[in-house]
Short mmCIF file of C-alpha atoms and ligand atoms in Angstrom, two decimals:
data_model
loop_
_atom_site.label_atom_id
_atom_site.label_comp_id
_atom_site.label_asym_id
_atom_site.label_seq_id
_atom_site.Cartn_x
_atom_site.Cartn_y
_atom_site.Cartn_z
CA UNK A 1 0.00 0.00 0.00
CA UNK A 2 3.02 2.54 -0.43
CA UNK A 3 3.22 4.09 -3.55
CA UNK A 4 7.09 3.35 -5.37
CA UNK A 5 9.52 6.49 -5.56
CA UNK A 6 8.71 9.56 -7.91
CA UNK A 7 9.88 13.37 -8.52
CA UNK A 8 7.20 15.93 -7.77
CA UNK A 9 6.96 18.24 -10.17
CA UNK A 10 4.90 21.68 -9.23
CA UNK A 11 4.34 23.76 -12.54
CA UNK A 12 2.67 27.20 -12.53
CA UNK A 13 1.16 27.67 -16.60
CA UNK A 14 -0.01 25.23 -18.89
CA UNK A 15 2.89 25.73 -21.10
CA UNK A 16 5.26 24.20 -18.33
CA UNK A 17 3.12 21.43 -17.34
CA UNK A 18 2.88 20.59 -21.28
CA UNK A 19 6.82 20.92 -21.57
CA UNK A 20 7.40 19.28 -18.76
CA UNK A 21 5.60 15.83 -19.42
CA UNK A 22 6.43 16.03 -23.11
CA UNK A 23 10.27 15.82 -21.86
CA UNK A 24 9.19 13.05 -19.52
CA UNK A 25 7.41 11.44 -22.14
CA UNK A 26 6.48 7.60 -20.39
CA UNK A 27 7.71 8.70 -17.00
CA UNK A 28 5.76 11.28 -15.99
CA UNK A 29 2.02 11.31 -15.17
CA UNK A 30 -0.34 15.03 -14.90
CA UNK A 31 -1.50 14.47 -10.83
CA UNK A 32 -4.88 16.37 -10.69
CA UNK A 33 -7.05 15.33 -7.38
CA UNK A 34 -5.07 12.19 -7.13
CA UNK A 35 -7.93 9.47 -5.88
CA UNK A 36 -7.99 7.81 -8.66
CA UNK A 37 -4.00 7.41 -9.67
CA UNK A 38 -2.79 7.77 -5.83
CA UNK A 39 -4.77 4.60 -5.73
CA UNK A 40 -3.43 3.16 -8.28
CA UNK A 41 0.13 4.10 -7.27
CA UNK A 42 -0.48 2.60 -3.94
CA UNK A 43 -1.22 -0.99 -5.13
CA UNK A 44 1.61 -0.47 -7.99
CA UNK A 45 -0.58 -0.70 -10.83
CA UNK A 46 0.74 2.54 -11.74
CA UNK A 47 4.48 3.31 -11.28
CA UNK A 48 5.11 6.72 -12.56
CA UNK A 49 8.43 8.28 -11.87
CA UNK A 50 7.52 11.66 -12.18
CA UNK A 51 3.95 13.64 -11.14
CA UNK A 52 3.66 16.90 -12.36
CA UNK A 53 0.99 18.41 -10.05
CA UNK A 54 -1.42 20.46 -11.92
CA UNK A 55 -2.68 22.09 -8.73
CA UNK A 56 -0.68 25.58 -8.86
CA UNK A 57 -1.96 26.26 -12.19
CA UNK A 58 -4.72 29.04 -11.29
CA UNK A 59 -5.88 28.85 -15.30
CA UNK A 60 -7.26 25.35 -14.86
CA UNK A 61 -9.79 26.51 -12.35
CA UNK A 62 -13.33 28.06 -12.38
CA UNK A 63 -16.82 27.69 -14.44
CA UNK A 64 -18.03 30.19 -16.63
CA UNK A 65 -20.26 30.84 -19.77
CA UNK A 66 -19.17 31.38 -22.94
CA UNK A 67 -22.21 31.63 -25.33
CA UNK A 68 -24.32 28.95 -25.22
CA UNK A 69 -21.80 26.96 -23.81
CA UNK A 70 -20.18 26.25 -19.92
CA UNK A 71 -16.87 26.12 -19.68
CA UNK A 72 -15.52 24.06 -16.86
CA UNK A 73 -11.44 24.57 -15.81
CA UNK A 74 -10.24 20.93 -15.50
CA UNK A 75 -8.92 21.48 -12.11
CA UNK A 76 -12.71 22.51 -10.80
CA UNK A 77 -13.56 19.86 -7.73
CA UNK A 78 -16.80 17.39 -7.68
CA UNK A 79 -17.27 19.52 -4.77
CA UNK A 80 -17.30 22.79 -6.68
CA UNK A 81 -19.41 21.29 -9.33
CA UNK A 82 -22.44 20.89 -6.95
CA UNK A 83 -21.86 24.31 -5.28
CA UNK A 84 -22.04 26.44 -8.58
CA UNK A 85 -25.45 28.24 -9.06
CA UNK A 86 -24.74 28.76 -12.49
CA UNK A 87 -24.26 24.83 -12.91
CA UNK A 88 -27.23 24.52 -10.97
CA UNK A 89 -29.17 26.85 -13.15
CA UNK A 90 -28.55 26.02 -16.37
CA UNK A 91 -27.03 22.68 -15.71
CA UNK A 92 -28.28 20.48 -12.65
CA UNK A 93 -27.48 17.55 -14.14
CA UNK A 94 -23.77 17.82 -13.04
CA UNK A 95 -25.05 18.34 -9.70
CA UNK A 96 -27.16 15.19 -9.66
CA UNK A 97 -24.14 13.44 -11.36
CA UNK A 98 -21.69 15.10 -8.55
CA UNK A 99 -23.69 14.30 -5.62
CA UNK A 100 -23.80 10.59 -6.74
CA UNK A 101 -19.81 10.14 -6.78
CA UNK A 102 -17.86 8.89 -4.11
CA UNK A 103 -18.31 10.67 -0.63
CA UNK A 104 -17.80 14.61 0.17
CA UNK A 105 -14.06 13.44 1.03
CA UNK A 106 -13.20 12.45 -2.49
CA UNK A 107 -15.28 15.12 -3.77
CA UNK A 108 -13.65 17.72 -2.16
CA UNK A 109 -10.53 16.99 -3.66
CA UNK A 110 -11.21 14.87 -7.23
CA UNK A 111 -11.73 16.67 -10.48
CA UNK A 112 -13.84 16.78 -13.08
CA UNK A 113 -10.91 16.87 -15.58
CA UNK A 114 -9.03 14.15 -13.72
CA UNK A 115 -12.80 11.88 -13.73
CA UNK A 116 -13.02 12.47 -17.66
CA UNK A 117 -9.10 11.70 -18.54
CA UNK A 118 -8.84 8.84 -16.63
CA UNK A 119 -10.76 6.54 -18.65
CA UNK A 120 -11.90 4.21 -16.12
CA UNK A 121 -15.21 3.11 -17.36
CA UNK A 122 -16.36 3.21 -13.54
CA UNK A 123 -16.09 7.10 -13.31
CA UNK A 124 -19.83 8.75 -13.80
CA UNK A 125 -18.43 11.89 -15.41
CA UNK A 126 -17.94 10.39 -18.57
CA UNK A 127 -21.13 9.17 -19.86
CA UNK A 128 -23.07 12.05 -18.77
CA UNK A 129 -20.77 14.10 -21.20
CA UNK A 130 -21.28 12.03 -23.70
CA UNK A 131 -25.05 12.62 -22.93
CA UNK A 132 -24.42 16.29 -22.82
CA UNK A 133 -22.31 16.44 -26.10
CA UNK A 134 -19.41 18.04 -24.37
CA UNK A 135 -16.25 18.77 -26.06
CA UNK A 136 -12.51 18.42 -23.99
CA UNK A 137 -10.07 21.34 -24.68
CA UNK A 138 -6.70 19.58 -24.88
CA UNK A 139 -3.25 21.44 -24.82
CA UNK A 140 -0.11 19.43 -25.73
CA UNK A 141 3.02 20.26 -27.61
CA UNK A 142 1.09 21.22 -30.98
CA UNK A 143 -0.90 23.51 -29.04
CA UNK A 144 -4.77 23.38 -28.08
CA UNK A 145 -7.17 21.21 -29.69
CA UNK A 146 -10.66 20.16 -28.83
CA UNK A 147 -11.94 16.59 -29.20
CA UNK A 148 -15.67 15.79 -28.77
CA UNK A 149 -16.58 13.73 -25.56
CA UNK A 150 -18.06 11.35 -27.98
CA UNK A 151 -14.58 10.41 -29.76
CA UNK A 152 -12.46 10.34 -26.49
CA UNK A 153 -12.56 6.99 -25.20
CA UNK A 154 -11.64 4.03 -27.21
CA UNK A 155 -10.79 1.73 -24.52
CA UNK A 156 -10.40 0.92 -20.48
CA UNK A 157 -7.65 3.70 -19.86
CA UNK A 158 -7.10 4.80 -23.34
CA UNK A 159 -8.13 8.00 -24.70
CA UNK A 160 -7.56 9.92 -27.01
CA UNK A 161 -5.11 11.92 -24.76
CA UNK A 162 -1.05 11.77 -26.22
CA UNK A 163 2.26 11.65 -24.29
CA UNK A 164 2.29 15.77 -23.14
CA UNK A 165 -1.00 16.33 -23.28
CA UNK A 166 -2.93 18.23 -20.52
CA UNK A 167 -6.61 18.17 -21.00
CA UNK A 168 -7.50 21.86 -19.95
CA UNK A 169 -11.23 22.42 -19.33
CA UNK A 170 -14.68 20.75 -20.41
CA UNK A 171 -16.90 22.68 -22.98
CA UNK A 172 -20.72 21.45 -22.36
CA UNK A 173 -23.46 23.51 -24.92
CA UNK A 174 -26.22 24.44 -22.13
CA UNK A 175 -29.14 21.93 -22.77
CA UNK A 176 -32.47 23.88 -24.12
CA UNK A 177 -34.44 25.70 -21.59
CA UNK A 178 -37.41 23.32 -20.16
CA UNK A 179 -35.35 20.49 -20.77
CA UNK A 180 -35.17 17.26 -18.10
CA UNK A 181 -32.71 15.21 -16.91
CA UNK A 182 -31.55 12.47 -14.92
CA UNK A 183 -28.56 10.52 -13.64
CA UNK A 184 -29.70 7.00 -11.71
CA UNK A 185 -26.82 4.57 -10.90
CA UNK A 186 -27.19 1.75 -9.54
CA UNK A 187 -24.18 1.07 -6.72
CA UNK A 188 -23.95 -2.03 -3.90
CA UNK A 189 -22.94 1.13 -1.09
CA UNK A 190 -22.71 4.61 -0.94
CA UNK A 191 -19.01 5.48 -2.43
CA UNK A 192 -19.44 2.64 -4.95
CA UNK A 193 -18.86 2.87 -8.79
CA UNK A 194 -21.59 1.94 -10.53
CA UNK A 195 -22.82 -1.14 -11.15
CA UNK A 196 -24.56 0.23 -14.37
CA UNK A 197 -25.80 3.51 -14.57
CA UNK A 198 -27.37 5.69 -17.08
CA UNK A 199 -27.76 9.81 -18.49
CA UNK A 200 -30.63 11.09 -19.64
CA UNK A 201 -31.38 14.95 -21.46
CA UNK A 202 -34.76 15.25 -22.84
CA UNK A 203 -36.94 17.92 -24.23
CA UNK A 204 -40.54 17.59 -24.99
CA UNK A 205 -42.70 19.26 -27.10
CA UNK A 206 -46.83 18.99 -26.93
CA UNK A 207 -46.37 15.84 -25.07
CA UNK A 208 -43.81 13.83 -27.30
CA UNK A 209 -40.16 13.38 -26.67
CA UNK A 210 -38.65 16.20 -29.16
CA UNK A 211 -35.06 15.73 -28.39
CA UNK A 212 -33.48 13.11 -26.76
CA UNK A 213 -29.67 11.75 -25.36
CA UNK A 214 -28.97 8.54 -23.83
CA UNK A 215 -25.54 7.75 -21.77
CA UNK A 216 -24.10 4.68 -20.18
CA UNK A 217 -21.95 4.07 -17.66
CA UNK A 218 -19.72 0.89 -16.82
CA UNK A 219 -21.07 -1.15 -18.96
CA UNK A 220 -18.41 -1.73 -21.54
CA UNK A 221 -14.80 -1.00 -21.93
CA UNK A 222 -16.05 2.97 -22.38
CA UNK A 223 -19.07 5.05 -21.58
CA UNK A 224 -21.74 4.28 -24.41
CA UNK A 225 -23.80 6.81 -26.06
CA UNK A 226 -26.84 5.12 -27.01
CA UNK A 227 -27.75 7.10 -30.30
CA UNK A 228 -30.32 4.31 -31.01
CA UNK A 229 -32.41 3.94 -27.96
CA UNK A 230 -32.60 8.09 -28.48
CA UNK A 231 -33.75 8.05 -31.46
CA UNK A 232 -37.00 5.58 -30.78
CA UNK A 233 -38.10 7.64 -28.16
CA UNK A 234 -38.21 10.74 -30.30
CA UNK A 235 -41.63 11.52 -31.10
CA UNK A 236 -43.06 9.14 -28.37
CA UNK A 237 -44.85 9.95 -25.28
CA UNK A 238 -42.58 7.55 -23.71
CA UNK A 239 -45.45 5.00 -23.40
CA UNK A 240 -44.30 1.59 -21.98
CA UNK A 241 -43.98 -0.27 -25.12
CA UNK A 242 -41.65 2.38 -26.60
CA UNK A 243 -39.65 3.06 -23.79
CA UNK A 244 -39.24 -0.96 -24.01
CA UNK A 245 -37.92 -1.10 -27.43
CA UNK A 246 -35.62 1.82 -26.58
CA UNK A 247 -33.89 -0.14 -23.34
CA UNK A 248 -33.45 -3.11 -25.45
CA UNK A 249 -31.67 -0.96 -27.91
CA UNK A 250 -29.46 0.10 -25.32
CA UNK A 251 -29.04 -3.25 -23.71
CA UNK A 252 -27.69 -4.34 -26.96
CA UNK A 253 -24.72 -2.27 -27.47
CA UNK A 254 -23.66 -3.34 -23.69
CA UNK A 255 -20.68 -5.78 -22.96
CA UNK A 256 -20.25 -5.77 -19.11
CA UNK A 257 -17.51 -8.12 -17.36
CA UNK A 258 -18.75 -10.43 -15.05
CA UNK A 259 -17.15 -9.02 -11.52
CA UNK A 260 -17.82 -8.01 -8.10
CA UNK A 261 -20.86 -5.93 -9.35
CA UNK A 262 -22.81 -8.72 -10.61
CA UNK A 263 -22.65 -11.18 -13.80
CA UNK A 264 -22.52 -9.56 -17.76
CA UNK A 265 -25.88 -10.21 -18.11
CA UNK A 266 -27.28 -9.14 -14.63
CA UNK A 267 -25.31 -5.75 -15.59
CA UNK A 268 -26.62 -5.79 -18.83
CA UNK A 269 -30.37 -5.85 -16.96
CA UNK A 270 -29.55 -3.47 -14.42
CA UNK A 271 -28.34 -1.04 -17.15
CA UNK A 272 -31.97 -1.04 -18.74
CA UNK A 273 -33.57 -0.44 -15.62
CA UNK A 274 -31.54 2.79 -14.80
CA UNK A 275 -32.21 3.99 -18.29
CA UNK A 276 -35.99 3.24 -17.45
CA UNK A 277 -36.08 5.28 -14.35
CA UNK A 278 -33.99 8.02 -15.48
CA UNK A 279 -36.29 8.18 -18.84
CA UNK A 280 -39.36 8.68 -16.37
CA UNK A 281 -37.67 11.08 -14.03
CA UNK A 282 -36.48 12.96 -16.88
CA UNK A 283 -39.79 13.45 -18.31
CA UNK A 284 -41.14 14.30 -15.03
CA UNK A 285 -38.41 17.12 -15.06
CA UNK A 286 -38.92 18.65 -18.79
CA UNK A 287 -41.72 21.55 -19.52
CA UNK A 288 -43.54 21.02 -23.34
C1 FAD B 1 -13.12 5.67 -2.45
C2 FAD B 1 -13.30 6.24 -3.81
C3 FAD B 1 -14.52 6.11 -4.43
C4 FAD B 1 -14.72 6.65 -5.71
N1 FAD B 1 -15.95 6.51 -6.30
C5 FAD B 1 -16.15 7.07 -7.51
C6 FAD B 1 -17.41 6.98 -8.14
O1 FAD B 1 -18.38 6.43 -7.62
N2 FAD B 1 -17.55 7.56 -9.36
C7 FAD B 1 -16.53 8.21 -9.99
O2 FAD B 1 -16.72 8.73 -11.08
N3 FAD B 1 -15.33 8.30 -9.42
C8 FAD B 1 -15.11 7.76 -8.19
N4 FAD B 1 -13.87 7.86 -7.61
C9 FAD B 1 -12.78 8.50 -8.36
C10 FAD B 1 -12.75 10.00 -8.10
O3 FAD B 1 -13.91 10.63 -8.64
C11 FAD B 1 -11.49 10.62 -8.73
O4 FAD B 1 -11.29 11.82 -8.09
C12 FAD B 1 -11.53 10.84 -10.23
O5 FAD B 1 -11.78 9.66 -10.94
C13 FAD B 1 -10.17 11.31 -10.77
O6 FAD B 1 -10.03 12.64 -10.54
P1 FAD B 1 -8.73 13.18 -9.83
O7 FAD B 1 -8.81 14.65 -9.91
O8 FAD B 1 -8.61 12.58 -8.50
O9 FAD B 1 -7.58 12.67 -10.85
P2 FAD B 1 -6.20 11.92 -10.61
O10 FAD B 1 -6.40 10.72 -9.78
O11 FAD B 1 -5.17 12.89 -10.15
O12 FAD B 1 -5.87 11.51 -12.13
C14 FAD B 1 -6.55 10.45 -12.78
C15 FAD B 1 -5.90 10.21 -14.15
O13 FAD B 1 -6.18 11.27 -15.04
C16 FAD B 1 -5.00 11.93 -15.47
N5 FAD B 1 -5.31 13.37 -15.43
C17 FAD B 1 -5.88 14.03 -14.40
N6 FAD B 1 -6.11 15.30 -14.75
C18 FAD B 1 -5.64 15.45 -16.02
C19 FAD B 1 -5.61 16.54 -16.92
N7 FAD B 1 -6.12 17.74 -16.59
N8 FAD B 1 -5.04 16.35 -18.14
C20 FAD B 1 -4.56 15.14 -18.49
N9 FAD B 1 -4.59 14.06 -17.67
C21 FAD B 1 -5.12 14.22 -16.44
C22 FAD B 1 -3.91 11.52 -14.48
O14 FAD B 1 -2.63 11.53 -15.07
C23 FAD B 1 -4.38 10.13 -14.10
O15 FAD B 1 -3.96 9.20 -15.09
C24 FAD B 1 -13.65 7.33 -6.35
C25 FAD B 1 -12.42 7.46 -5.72
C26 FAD B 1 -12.23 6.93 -4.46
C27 FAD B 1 -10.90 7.09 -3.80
#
């Protein structure tokens, strides 16, 4: 349970954390809140010889609107998340997402950029960007770049981050006014990951789904964005046989391991009944 030998590395600027890990290339790791990687340092699944601590660099902090759009520093806390007024405004689903992570201790500390890089398909944070249609700023030795939540994850830890990279802040267009939402995970104890879990962001119109977003979480190697499931419900009421065909949309594009949480197929189940529930709460949620 103690974490090998490494160099701490304190930059102050983007630009230095980006020419720092670029130099250190395969050994040296960003270190945002540290509860996931600490972790992993601790039981030597990760062995990184150098963290470079993105904690003194003020620019990665703070949520603000740009537009249409939020735009979340990567170095903003869970715990900041669910204190934000403007989040809560125009955004609660981050709250409801927040709220559902860990415990206040981990939230005080972990990150929202540090829950989307990490690529554990466990974190929530993931699939309710997805959902959201959020976009990551990146900044590595070609500069900035910005790479759609929906193209980031390609595999259990592996994204579509590169050697120097330092994902900067989280770009999420503000869902349309009367819209609903819903997070509902399903976890064995409070600070659990999920067991399966699922995002919702609806809007209705005269009674029928007008919009609609589906995300999964830990039910495959990545978070899954359920495109098809969305698209039967749109134009529905969300009666029961609809909202049926839907969840066995989304059941189909799941492939859960069998582990602690359950068998495949009991995941598989469990992920169709969270979609379920958060499709109802949603609706209960959205004006039209
Ligand atoms: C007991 C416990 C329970 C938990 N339960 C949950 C849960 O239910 N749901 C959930 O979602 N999470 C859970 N977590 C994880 C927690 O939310 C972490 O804080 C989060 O996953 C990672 O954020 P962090 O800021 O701690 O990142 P770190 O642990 O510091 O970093 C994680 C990884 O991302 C990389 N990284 C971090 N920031 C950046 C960046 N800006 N640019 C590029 N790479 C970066 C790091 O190099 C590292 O590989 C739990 C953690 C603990 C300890």
């Amino acid at each position: 349970m103690i974490p090998g030998s490494f160099s701490y590395h304190r930059p102050s600027s983007v630009a230095e954390a980006v020419a720092l890990l670029t130099k250190l290339g395969d050994d040296g790791r960003a270190l945002a809140g540290g509860h996931s990687l600490i972790p992993m340092m601790k039981l030597r699944l990760a062995e990184p010889a150098n963290l470079v601590d993105l904690a003194g660099i003020a620019d990665l902090k703070g949520i603000r609107s740009d537009g249409n759009d939020i735009v979340i520093g990567a170095m903003t806390t869970q715990h900041d998340l669910i204190g934000s007024d403007l989040l809560g405004t125009k955004i609660p689903l981050l709250r409801e997402t927040s709220l559902q992570i860990a415990d206040p201790q981990v939230r005080y500390v972990g990150t929202l950029g540090g829950n989307v890089a990490n690529g554990d398909p466990g974190n929530d944070m993931p699939a309710v960007m997805l959902c959201l249609g959020a976009t990551y700023h990146v900044t590595g030795k070609g500069g900035e770049r910005r790479i759609a939540a929906r193209e980031f994850y390609q595999g259990a830890y592996f994204t579509a981050l590169e050697a120097g990279d330092v994902l900067t802040a989280v770009r999420i267009p503000v869902p349309a006014a009367g819209h609903g939402a819903a997070y509902e995970k399903l976890k064995r104890k409070i600070g659990d990951y999920a067991t399966a879990a699922a995002a919702v962001v609806l809007t209705m119109s005269g009674g029928k789904v007008a919009t609609c977003s589906i995300a999964l979480t830990n039910v495959a190697e990545t978070p899954l964005w359920a495109e098809e499931a969305a698209k039967i419900l749109v134009g529905s009421t969300l009666d029961a046989a609809t909202v049926k065909k839907a969840v066995a949309a989304a059941e189909a594009i799941t492939a859960p391991a069998s582990d602690a949480r359950g068998p495949a197929h009991y995941r598989t189940k469990m992920a169709g009944v969270m979609l379920t529930r958060a499709l109802s709460r949603a609706k209960s949620k959205a004006r039209g």
